[in-house]
PDB file of C-alpha atoms in Angstrom:
ATOM      1  CA  MET A   8      21.203  44.717  53.085  1.00  0.00           C
ATOM      2  CA  ASN A   9      19.268  43.393  50.125  1.00  0.00           C
ATOM      3  CA  THR A  10      19.726  42.033  46.638  1.00  0.00           C
ATOM      4  CA  ASP A  11      22.187  44.861  45.857  1.00  0.00           C
ATOM      5  CA  LEU A  12      24.792  42.735  47.625  1.00  0.00           C
ATOM      6  CA  ILE A  13      24.065  39.791  45.310  1.00  0.00           C
ATOM      7  CA  LEU A  14      24.029  41.999  42.200  1.00  0.00           C
ATOM      8  CA  LYS A  15      27.373  43.493  43.229  1.00  0.00           C
ATOM      9  CA  TYR A  16      29.033  40.094  42.705  1.00  0.00           C
ATOM     10  CA  PHE A  17      26.592  38.550  40.206  1.00  0.00           C
ATOM     11  CA  PRO A  18      25.638  41.475  37.944  1.00  0.00           C
ATOM     12  CA  GLU A  19      24.422  39.221  35.125  1.00  0.00           C
ATOM     13  CA  LEU A  20      21.263  38.032  36.931  1.00  0.00           C
ATOM     14  CA  THR A  21      18.083  37.794  34.877  1.00  0.00           C
ATOM     15  CA  ASP A  22      14.901  39.593  35.976  1.00  0.00           C
ATOM     16  CA  THR A  23      13.510  36.270  37.193  1.00  0.00           C
ATOM     17  CA  GLN A  24      16.603  35.544  39.287  1.00  0.00           C
ATOM     18  CA  THR A  25      16.585  39.063  40.758  1.00  0.00           C
ATOM     19  CA  ARG A  26      12.905  38.614  41.656  1.00  0.00           C
ATOM     20  CA  GLN A  27      13.627  35.253  43.285  1.00  0.00           C
ATOM     21  CA  PHE A  28      16.541  36.575  45.341  1.00  0.00           C
ATOM     22  CA  THR A  29      14.374  39.526  46.416  1.00  0.00           C
ATOM     23  CA  ALA A  30      11.493  37.237  47.433  1.00  0.00           C
ATOM     24  CA  MET A  31      13.823  34.976  49.442  1.00  0.00           C
ATOM     25  CA  ALA A  32      14.141  37.374  52.386  1.00  0.00           C
ATOM     26  CA  GLY A  33      10.386  37.709  52.899  1.00  0.00           C
ATOM     27  CA  LEU A  34       9.824  33.961  52.658  1.00  0.00           C
ATOM     28  CA  TYR A  35      12.524  33.188  55.206  1.00  0.00           C
ATOM     29  CA  GLN A  36      11.396  35.920  57.589  1.00  0.00           C
ATOM     30  CA  ASP A  37       7.834  34.674  57.363  1.00  0.00           C
ATOM     31  CA  TRP A  38       8.648  31.004  57.856  1.00  0.00           C
ATOM     32  CA  ASN A  39      11.303  31.636  60.467  1.00  0.00           C
ATOM     33  CA  GLN A  40       8.682  33.117  62.785  1.00  0.00           C
ATOM     34  CA  LYS A  41       6.724  29.846  62.592  1.00  0.00           C
ATOM     35  CA  ILE A  42       9.629  27.374  62.511  1.00  0.00           C
ATOM     36  CA  ASN A  43      13.041  28.634  63.572  1.00  0.00           C
ATOM     37  CA  VAL A  44      15.542  27.463  60.921  1.00  0.00           C
ATOM     38  CA  VAL A  45      17.859  30.474  60.859  1.00  0.00           C
ATOM     39  CA  SER A  46      18.999  32.344  63.978  1.00  0.00           C
ATOM     40  CA  ARG A  47      17.314  35.737  64.529  1.00  0.00           C
ATOM     41  CA  LYS A  48      20.548  37.638  64.000  1.00  0.00           C
ATOM     42  CA  ASP A  49      21.197  35.741  60.782  1.00  0.00           C
ATOM     43  CA  VAL A  50      17.748  36.479  59.362  1.00  0.00           C
ATOM     44  CA  ASP A  51      18.626  40.184  59.532  1.00  0.00           C
ATOM     45  CA  GLU A  52      21.818  39.436  57.604  1.00  0.00           C
ATOM     46  CA  LEU A  53      20.363  36.766  55.361  1.00  0.00           C
ATOM     47  CA  TYR A  54      21.909  38.102  52.143  1.00  0.00           C
ATOM     48  CA  LEU A  55      25.423  38.220  53.586  1.00  0.00           C
ATOM     49  CA  ARG A  56      25.579  35.204  55.912  1.00  0.00           C
ATOM     50  CA  HIS A  57      23.446  32.763  53.980  1.00  0.00           C
ATOM     51  CA  ILE A  58      22.686  33.729  50.387  1.00  0.00           C
ATOM     52  CA  LEU A  59      26.014  35.263  49.322  1.00  0.00           C
ATOM     53  CA  HIS A  60      27.922  32.705  51.414  1.00  0.00           C
ATOM     54  CA  SER A  61      26.103  29.903  49.558  1.00  0.00           C
ATOM     55  CA  LEU A  62      26.956  31.537  46.237  1.00  0.00           C
ATOM     56  CA  GLY A  63      30.655  31.345  47.113  1.00  0.00           C
ATOM     57  CA  ILE A  64      30.506  27.926  45.454  1.00  0.00           C
ATOM     58  CA  ALA A  65      29.469  29.643  42.210  1.00  0.00           C
ATOM     59  CA  LYS A  66      32.741  31.601  42.232  1.00  0.00           C
ATOM     60  CA  VAL A  67      34.610  28.293  42.123  1.00  0.00           C
ATOM     61  CA  ILE A  68      32.438  26.497  39.553  1.00  0.00           C
ATOM     62  CA  SER A  69      29.625  27.142  37.074  1.00  0.00           C
ATOM     63  CA  PHE A  70      27.352  24.114  37.122  1.00  0.00           C
ATOM     64  CA  LEU A  71      26.466  22.960  33.621  1.00  0.00           C
ATOM     65  CA  PRO A  72      22.900  22.435  32.369  1.00  0.00           C
ATOM     66  CA  GLY A  73      21.731  18.914  33.111  1.00  0.00           C
ATOM     67  CA  SER A  74      24.282  18.288  35.850  1.00  0.00           C
ATOM     68  CA  ARG A  75      23.111  16.994  39.225  1.00  0.00           C
ATOM     69  CA  VAL A  76      24.039  18.459  42.594  1.00  0.00           C
ATOM     70  CA  LEU A  77      23.252  17.070  46.056  1.00  0.00           C
ATOM     71  CA  ASP A  78      23.082  19.399  49.076  1.00  0.00           C
ATOM     72  CA  VAL A  79      23.654  17.333  52.235  1.00  0.00           C
ATOM     73  CA  GLY A  80      22.354  18.601  55.584  1.00  0.00           C
ATOM     74  CA  THR A  81      20.743  21.553  53.833  1.00  0.00           C
ATOM     75  CA  GLY A  82      19.127  22.896  57.038  1.00  0.00           C
ATOM     76  CA  GLY A  83      17.107  25.901  55.902  1.00  0.00           C
ATOM     77  CA  GLY A  84      18.047  25.319  52.259  1.00  0.00           C
ATOM     78  CA  PHE A  85      21.650  26.537  52.109  1.00  0.00           C
ATOM     79  CA  PRO A  86      23.652  26.416  49.917  1.00  0.00           C
ATOM     80  CA  GLY A  87      21.168  24.559  47.673  1.00  0.00           C
ATOM     81  CA  ILE A  88      18.377  27.116  47.179  1.00  0.00           C
ATOM     82  CA  PRO A  89      20.565  30.139  46.237  1.00  0.00           C
ATOM     83  CA  LEU A  90      22.584  27.897  43.887  1.00  0.00           C
ATOM     84  CA  ALA A  91      19.384  26.556  42.314  1.00  0.00           C
ATOM     85  CA  VAL A  92      18.265  30.124  41.567  1.00  0.00           C
ATOM     86  CA  LEU A  93      21.629  30.907  39.977  1.00  0.00           C
ATOM     87  CA  PHE A  94      21.740  27.670  37.942  1.00  0.00           C
ATOM     88  CA  PRO A  95      18.142  27.049  36.812  1.00  0.00           C
ATOM     89  CA  GLU A  96      19.140  24.304  34.357  1.00  0.00           C
ATOM     90  CA  THR A  97      21.001  22.243  36.964  1.00  0.00           C
ATOM     91  CA  GLN A  98      19.073  19.679  39.026  1.00  0.00           C
ATOM     92  CA  PHE A  99      19.433  20.051  42.799  1.00  0.00           C
ATOM     93  CA  THR A 100      18.497  17.523  45.472  1.00  0.00           C
ATOM     94  CA  LEU A 101      18.375  18.934  49.010  1.00  0.00           C
ATOM     95  CA  VAL A 102      18.454  16.423  51.842  1.00  0.00           C
ATOM     96  CA  ASP A 103      18.151  16.796  55.616  1.00  0.00           C
ATOM     97  CA  SER A 104      17.093  14.394  58.362  1.00  0.00           C
ATOM     98  CA  ILE A 105      15.181  17.089  60.314  1.00  0.00           C
ATOM     99  CA  GLY A 106      11.572  17.159  59.140  1.00  0.00           C
ATOM    100  CA  LYS A 107      10.608  20.662  60.285  1.00  0.00           C
ATOM    101  CA  LYS A 108      13.553  22.177  58.410  1.00  0.00           C
ATOM    102  CA  MET A 109      12.555  20.327  55.235  1.00  0.00           C
ATOM    103  CA  ARG A 110       9.027  21.670  55.585  1.00  0.00           C
ATOM    104  CA  VAL A 111      10.389  25.231  55.435  1.00  0.00           C
ATOM    105  CA  VAL A 112      12.690  24.314  52.526  1.00  0.00           C
ATOM    106  CA  LYS A 113       9.727  22.942  50.542  1.00  0.00           C
ATOM    107  CA  GLU A 114       7.659  26.065  51.237  1.00  0.00           C
ATOM    108  CA  VAL A 115      10.517  28.351  50.128  1.00  0.00           C
ATOM    109  CA  ILE A 116      11.035  26.275  46.942  1.00  0.00           C
ATOM    110  CA  ASP A 117       7.314  26.572  46.159  1.00  0.00           C
ATOM    111  CA  GLY A 118       7.261  30.275  47.028  1.00  0.00           C
ATOM    112  CA  LEU A 119      10.139  30.969  44.631  1.00  0.00           C
ATOM    113  CA  GLY A 120       8.637  28.772  41.882  1.00  0.00           C
ATOM    114  CA  LEU A 121      11.788  26.653  41.561  1.00  0.00           C
ATOM    115  CA  ASN A 122      11.233  23.566  39.425  1.00  0.00           C
ATOM    116  CA  ASN A 123      14.847  22.339  39.447  1.00  0.00           C
ATOM    117  CA  VAL A 124      14.894  21.390  43.141  1.00  0.00           C
ATOM    118  CA  ASN A 125      13.836  18.218  44.903  1.00  0.00           C
ATOM    119  CA  ALA A 126      13.685  18.363  48.736  1.00  0.00           C
ATOM    120  CA  VAL A 127      13.999  15.027  50.517  1.00  0.00           C
ATOM    121  CA  HIS A 128      13.492  14.349  54.233  1.00  0.00           C
ATOM    122  CA  SER A 129      16.005  11.559  54.736  1.00  0.00           C
ATOM    123  CA  ARG A 130      19.448  10.613  55.934  1.00  0.00           C
ATOM    124  CA  VAL A 131      21.965  10.885  53.094  1.00  0.00           C
ATOM    125  CA  GLU A 132      23.004   7.250  53.587  1.00  0.00           C
ATOM    126  CA  GLU A 133      19.466   6.175  52.611  1.00  0.00           C
ATOM    127  CA  LEU A 134      19.333   8.291  49.459  1.00  0.00           C
ATOM    128  CA  GLN A 135      19.476   6.702  46.007  1.00  0.00           C
ATOM    129  CA  GLY A 136      21.201   8.085  42.912  1.00  0.00           C
ATOM    130  CA  SER A 137      24.530   9.596  41.920  1.00  0.00           C
ATOM    131  CA  PHE A 138      25.592  13.196  41.462  1.00  0.00           C
ATOM    132  CA  ASP A 139      28.256  15.335  39.791  1.00  0.00           C
ATOM    133  CA  PHE A 140      28.862  17.317  42.959  1.00  0.00           C
ATOM    134  CA  ILE A 141      27.913  17.199  46.603  1.00  0.00           C
ATOM    135  CA  VAL A 142      27.689  20.583  48.325  1.00  0.00           C
ATOM    136  CA  SER A 143      27.309  21.391  52.001  1.00  0.00           C
ATOM    137  CA  ARG A 144      27.919  23.975  54.695  1.00  0.00           C
ATOM    138  CA  ALA A 145      30.115  22.493  57.416  1.00  0.00           C
ATOM    139  CA  VAL A 146      27.710  19.840  58.708  1.00  0.00           C
ATOM    140  CA  ALA A 147      30.571  17.568  59.843  1.00  0.00           C
ATOM    141  CA  ALA A 148      34.329  17.152  59.745  1.00  0.00           C
ATOM    142  CA  MET A 149      35.554  16.072  56.306  1.00  0.00           C
ATOM    143  CA  PRO A 150      36.417  12.427  57.217  1.00  0.00           C
ATOM    144  CA  SER A 151      32.849  11.783  58.490  1.00  0.00           C
ATOM    145  CA  PHE A 152      31.311  13.631  55.558  1.00  0.00           C
ATOM    146  CA  VAL A 153      33.297  11.619  52.999  1.00  0.00           C
ATOM    147  CA  ARG A 154      32.114   8.435  54.707  1.00  0.00           C
ATOM    148  CA  TRP A 155      28.445   9.522  54.513  1.00  0.00           C
ATOM    149  CA  VAL A 156      28.537  10.334  50.799  1.00  0.00           C
ATOM    150  CA  ASP A 157      30.637   7.365  49.728  1.00  0.00           C
ATOM    151  CA  GLY A 158      29.523   6.008  46.349  1.00  0.00           C
ATOM    152  CA  ARG A 159      27.271   8.999  45.540  1.00  0.00           C
ATOM    153  CA  ILE A 160      29.596  10.679  43.000  1.00  0.00           C
ATOM    154  CA  ARG A 161      29.267  10.026  39.271  1.00  0.00           C
ATOM    155  CA  GLN A 162      32.388   8.602  37.676  1.00  0.00           C
ATOM    156  CA  LYS A 163      32.387  10.758  34.539  1.00  0.00           C
ATOM    157  CA  SER A 164      33.378  14.409  35.026  1.00  0.00           C
ATOM    158  CA  VAL A 165      32.064  16.992  32.541  1.00  0.00           C
ATOM    159  CA  HIS A 166      33.108  20.172  34.409  1.00  0.00           C
ATOM    160  CA  PRO A 167      36.599  21.722  34.476  1.00  0.00           C
ATOM    161  CA  LEU A 168      36.684  20.698  38.161  1.00  0.00           C
ATOM    162  CA  LYS A 169      36.646  16.956  38.827  1.00  0.00           C
ATOM    163  CA  ASN A 170      33.431  15.553  40.314  1.00  0.00           C
ATOM    164  CA  GLY A 171      33.419  15.490  44.098  1.00  0.00           C
ATOM    165  CA  ILE A 172      32.636  17.542  47.190  1.00  0.00           C
ATOM    166  CA  LEU A 173      32.367  21.347  47.374  1.00  0.00           C
ATOM    167  CA  TYR A 174      32.322  22.210  51.057  1.00  0.00           C
ATOM    168  CA  LEU A 175      31.795  25.633  52.637  1.00  0.00           C
ATOM    169  CA  LYS A 176      34.030  25.768  55.702  1.00  0.00           C
ATOM    170  CA  GLY A 177      35.684  28.248  58.044  1.00  0.00           C
ATOM    171  CA  GLY A 178      38.768  28.453  60.251  1.00  0.00           C
ATOM    172  CA  ASP A 179      41.940  26.381  60.224  1.00  0.00           C
ATOM    173  CA  LEU A 180      41.445  23.148  58.291  1.00  0.00           C
ATOM    174  CA  THR A 181      45.013  21.805  58.445  1.00  0.00           C
ATOM    175  CA  GLU A 182      44.193  18.931  60.782  1.00  0.00           C
ATOM    176  CA  GLU A 183      40.837  18.089  59.256  1.00  0.00           C
ATOM    177  CA  LEU A 184      42.208  17.824  55.711  1.00  0.00           C
ATOM    178  CA  GLN A 185      45.381  15.937  56.651  1.00  0.00           C
ATOM    179  CA  GLY A 186      44.299  12.708  54.997  1.00  0.00           C
ATOM    180  CA  PHE A 187      43.065  14.438  51.825  1.00  0.00           C
ATOM    181  CA  SER A 188      46.061  15.412  49.719  1.00  0.00           C
ATOM    182  CA  LYS A 189      43.856  16.199  46.682  1.00  0.00           C
ATOM    183  CA  ALA A 190      41.739  18.771  48.529  1.00  0.00           C
ATOM    184  CA  HIS A 191      42.003  22.316  47.166  1.00  0.00           C
ATOM    185  CA  ILE A 192      41.088  25.372  49.238  1.00  0.00           C
ATOM    186  CA  TYR A 193      39.541  28.481  47.666  1.00  0.00           C
ATOM    187  CA  PRO A 194      39.494  31.440  50.121  1.00  0.00           C
ATOM    188  CA  LEU A 195      36.225  33.362  49.699  1.00  0.00           C
ATOM    189  CA  SER A 196      38.028  36.579  50.652  1.00  0.00           C
ATOM    190  CA  GLU A 197      39.493  36.493  47.128  1.00  0.00           C
ATOM    191  CA  TYR A 198      35.993  36.879  45.666  1.00  0.00           C
ATOM    192  CA  PHE A 199      34.013  38.799  48.320  1.00  0.00           C
ATOM    193  CA  LYS A 200      35.310  41.899  50.115  1.00  0.00           C
ATOM    194  CA  GLU A 201      33.080  41.788  53.245  1.00  0.00           C
ATOM    195  CA  ASP A 202      34.845  40.979  56.563  1.00  0.00           C
ATOM    196  CA  PHE A 203      32.513  38.021  57.106  1.00  0.00           C
ATOM    197  CA  PHE A 204      34.438  36.114  54.426  1.00  0.00           C
ATOM    198  CA  ASP A 205      37.921  36.629  55.863  1.00  0.00           C
ATOM    199  CA  THR A 206      38.015  33.105  57.350  1.00  0.00           C
ATOM    200  CA  LYS A 207      35.570  31.392  54.964  1.00  0.00           C
ATOM    201  CA  VAL A 208      36.626  28.998  52.215  1.00  0.00           C
ATOM    202  CA  VAL A 209      35.312  26.515  49.684  1.00  0.00           C
ATOM    203  CA  VAL A 210      37.056  23.152  49.845  1.00  0.00           C
ATOM    204  CA  HIS A 211      37.002  21.103  46.638  1.00  0.00           C
ATOM    205  CA  LEU A 212      37.682  17.419  47.192  1.00  0.00           C
ATOM    206  CA  PRO A 213      37.656  15.333  44.000  1.00  0.00           C
ATOM    207  CA  LEU A 214      36.320  11.824  44.641  1.00  0.00           C
TER     208      LEU A 214
END
């Protein structure tokens, strides 16, 4: 599986973006042998399980030029790096408290020549600044996550979706989202046909 999977759902990619998505696999395979940030099985299915999954957020929203997005607990750089390739005029800040993962993230950012991404080795609670959206891939249950990112969202919304959290999750979220009546669930199976997405969703929580 290669960039054909990405082009299937995002046919309007520029040559630069196609090149960057193509280069991603080699960079991750290379770095993963030195510092394990993605499981072996997942490296073989990088385009499906990590890159396309990250881009599920782009089916829910198109980030505007000049907007600011924070990726919390980015791990190996997901969803932040694929989104940064897709939205080159949006500023992304990727944060994780695990130093070795951030080392890989920085190397991948450099390898892809991304100049709209800032990688920060820190806990999110210690980070300064405010953002239009906070993205993440299931690093914690929603109540904890909301607590961590409290006060990080810009007041003024400029997108059709209200500023807040865009969270990639899976499984039954009934209990977890009980206290969040404004949360909206977007099933990724409506956008992507692969079985992997049958239980995957994007949760939008305006803050």
